Coordinates of C-alpha atoms in Angstrom, one line a residue:
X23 CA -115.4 75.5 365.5
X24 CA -115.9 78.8 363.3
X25 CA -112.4 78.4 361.5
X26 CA -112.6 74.5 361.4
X27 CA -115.9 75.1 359.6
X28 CA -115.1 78.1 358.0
X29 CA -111.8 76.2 356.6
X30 CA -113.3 73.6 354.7
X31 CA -116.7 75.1 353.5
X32 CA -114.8 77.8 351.8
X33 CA -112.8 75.6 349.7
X34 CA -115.1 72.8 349.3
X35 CA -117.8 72.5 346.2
X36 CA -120.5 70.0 345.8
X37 CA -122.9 70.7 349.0
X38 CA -123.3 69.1 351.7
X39 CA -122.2 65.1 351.3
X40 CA -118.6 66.5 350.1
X41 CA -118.2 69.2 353.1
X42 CA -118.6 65.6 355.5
X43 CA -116.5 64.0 353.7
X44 CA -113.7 66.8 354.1
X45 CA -115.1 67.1 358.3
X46 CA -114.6 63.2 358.3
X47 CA -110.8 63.6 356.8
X48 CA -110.3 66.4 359.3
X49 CA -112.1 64.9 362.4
X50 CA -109.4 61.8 361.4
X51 CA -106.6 63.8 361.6
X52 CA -107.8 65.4 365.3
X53 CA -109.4 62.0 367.0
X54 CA -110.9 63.5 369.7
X55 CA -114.6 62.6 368.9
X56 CA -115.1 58.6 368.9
X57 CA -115.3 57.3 365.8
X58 CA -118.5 55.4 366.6
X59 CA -120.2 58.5 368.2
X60 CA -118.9 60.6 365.0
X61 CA -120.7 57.7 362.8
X62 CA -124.0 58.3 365.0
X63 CA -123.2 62.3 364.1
X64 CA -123.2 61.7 360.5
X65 CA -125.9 59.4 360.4
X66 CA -128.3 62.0 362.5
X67 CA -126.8 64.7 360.0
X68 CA -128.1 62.8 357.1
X69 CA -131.6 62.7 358.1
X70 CA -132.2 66.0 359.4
X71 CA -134.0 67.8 356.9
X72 CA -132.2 71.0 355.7
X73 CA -128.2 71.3 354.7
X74 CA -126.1 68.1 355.8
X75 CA -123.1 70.8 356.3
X76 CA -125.5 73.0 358.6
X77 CA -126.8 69.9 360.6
X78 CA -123.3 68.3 361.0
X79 CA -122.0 71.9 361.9
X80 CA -124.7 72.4 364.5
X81 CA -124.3 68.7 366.2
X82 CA -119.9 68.7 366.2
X83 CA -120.5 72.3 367.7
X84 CA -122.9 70.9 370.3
X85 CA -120.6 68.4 371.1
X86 CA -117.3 70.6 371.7
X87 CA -119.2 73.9 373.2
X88 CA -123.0 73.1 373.4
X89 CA -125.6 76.1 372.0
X90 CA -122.5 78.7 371.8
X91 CA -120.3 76.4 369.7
X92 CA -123.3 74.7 367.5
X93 CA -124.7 78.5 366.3
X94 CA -120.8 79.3 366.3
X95 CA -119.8 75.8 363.7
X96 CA -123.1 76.7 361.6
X97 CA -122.0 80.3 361.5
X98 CA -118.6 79.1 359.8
X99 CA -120.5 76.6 357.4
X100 CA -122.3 79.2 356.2
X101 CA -120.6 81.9 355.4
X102 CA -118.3 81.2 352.9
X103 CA -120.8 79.9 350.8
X104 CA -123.1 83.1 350.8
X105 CA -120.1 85.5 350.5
X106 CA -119.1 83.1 347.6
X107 CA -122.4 83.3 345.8
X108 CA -122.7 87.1 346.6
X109 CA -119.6 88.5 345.2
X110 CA -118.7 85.5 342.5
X111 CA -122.2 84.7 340.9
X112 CA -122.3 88.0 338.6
X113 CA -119.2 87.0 336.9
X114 CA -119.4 83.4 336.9
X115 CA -122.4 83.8 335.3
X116 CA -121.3 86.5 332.8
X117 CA -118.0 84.1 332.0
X118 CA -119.5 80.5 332.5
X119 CA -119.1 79.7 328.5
X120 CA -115.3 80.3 327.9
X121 CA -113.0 77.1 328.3
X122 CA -111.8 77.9 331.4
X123 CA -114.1 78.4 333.5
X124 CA -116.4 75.6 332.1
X125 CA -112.7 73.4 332.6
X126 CA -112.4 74.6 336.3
X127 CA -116.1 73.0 336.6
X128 CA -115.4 69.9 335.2
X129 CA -112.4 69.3 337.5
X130 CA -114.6 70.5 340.7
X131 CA -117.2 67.7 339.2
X132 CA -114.9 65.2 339.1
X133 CA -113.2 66.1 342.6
X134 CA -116.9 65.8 344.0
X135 CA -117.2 62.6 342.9
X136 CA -114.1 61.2 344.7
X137 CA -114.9 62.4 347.8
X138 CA -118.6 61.5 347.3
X139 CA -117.6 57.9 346.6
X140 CA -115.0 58.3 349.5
X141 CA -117.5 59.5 352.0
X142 CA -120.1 56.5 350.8
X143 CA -117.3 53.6 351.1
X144 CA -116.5 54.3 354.5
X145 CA -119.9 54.9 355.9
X146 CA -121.1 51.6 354.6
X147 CA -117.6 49.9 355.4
X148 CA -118.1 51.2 359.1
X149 CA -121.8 50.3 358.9
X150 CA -120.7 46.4 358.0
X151 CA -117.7 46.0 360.2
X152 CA -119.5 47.7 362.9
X153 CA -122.3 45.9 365.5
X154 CA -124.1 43.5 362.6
X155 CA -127.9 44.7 364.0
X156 CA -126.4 48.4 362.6
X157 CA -127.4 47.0 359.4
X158 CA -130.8 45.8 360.5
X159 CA -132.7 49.2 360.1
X160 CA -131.5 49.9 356.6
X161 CA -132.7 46.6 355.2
X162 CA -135.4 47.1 356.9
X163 CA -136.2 50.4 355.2
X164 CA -134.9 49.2 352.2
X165 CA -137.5 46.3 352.1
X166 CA -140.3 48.6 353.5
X167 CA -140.3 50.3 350.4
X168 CA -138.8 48.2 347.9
X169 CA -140.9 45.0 348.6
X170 CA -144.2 46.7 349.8
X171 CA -144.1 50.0 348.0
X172 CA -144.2 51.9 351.4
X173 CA -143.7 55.7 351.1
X174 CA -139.7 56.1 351.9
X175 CA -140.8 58.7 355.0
X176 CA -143.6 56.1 356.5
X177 CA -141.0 53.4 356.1
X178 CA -138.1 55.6 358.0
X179 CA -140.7 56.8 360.8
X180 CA -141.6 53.0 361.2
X181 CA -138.3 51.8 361.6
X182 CA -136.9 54.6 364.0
X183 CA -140.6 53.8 366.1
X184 CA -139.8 50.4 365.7
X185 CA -136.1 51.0 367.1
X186 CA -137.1 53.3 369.8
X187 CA -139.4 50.5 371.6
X188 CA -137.2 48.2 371.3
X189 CA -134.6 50.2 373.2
X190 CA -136.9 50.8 375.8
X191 CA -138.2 47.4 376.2
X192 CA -134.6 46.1 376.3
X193 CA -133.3 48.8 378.6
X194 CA -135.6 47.8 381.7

């Protein structure tokens, strides 16, 4: 889980959203986690507050190792980055006007974007060819605080309530 983790955060640029899209491409490639348990994955990794990379990091290594492999995945996720920073922020700042380096940004903006978009089209294309009620809890939210101006936070924590009795009333 360190060198999986390790692999794609040290070449990937654009924070969290494209580091799951590149785990997504990978955990394709591998199939040994079910696809609709690695959709649950990403969807918990979304709203955990902090770094999706570190959150999806933490629950893959929970999955293959438990504790030892989640600390170990996050431990790969986040080194690159800080070594990155560490040793190539003095000169990227020092260099960041000349045409090259401002060229090499423009291509890692516009790779970002693909696999943004990427990522987005197959969550929401899993999302609607999946279980139909999947769809429920983000129109739900979506109404919440488009139609009634709830606060987006109340309107999540209402809906996952509003899930989490329902599960228990329909699992007795």
């Amino acid at each position: 889980m360190f060198l999986f983790f390790f692999k794609i955060s040290g070449v990937t640029f654009g924070g969290g959203i494209v580091i799951l899209g590149l785990v997504q491409l990978e955990e394709e490639k591998r199939r040994d986690i079910d696809p609709e348990l690695f959709a649950d994955m990403v969807s918990l990794a979304a709203s955990m507050p902090g770094p999706m990379a570190v959150s999806i990091a933490w629950l893959m290594g929970r999955h293959y190792r438990g504790t030892t492999g989640a600390v170990t995945a996050v431990a790969g996720a986040i080194l690159p980055p800080f070594l990155i920073i560490l040793f190539l922020s003095p000169f990227i700042i020092k260099y960041s006007d000349t045409p090259a380096v401002a060229g090499f940004f423009r291509g890692v903006l516009a790779g970002t974007s693909a696999i943004i978009a990427l990522v987005i089209t197959d969550n929401v294309k899993s999302a609607l060819l999946g279980k139909w009620w999947n769809i429920v809890p983000f129109a739900l939210v979506i109404s919440l605080i488009g139609a009634l101006h709830i606060h987006p936070l109340a309107a999540m924590a209402g809906v996952i309530a509003l899930q989490y009795f329902h599960e228990r009333v329909t699992a007795k």
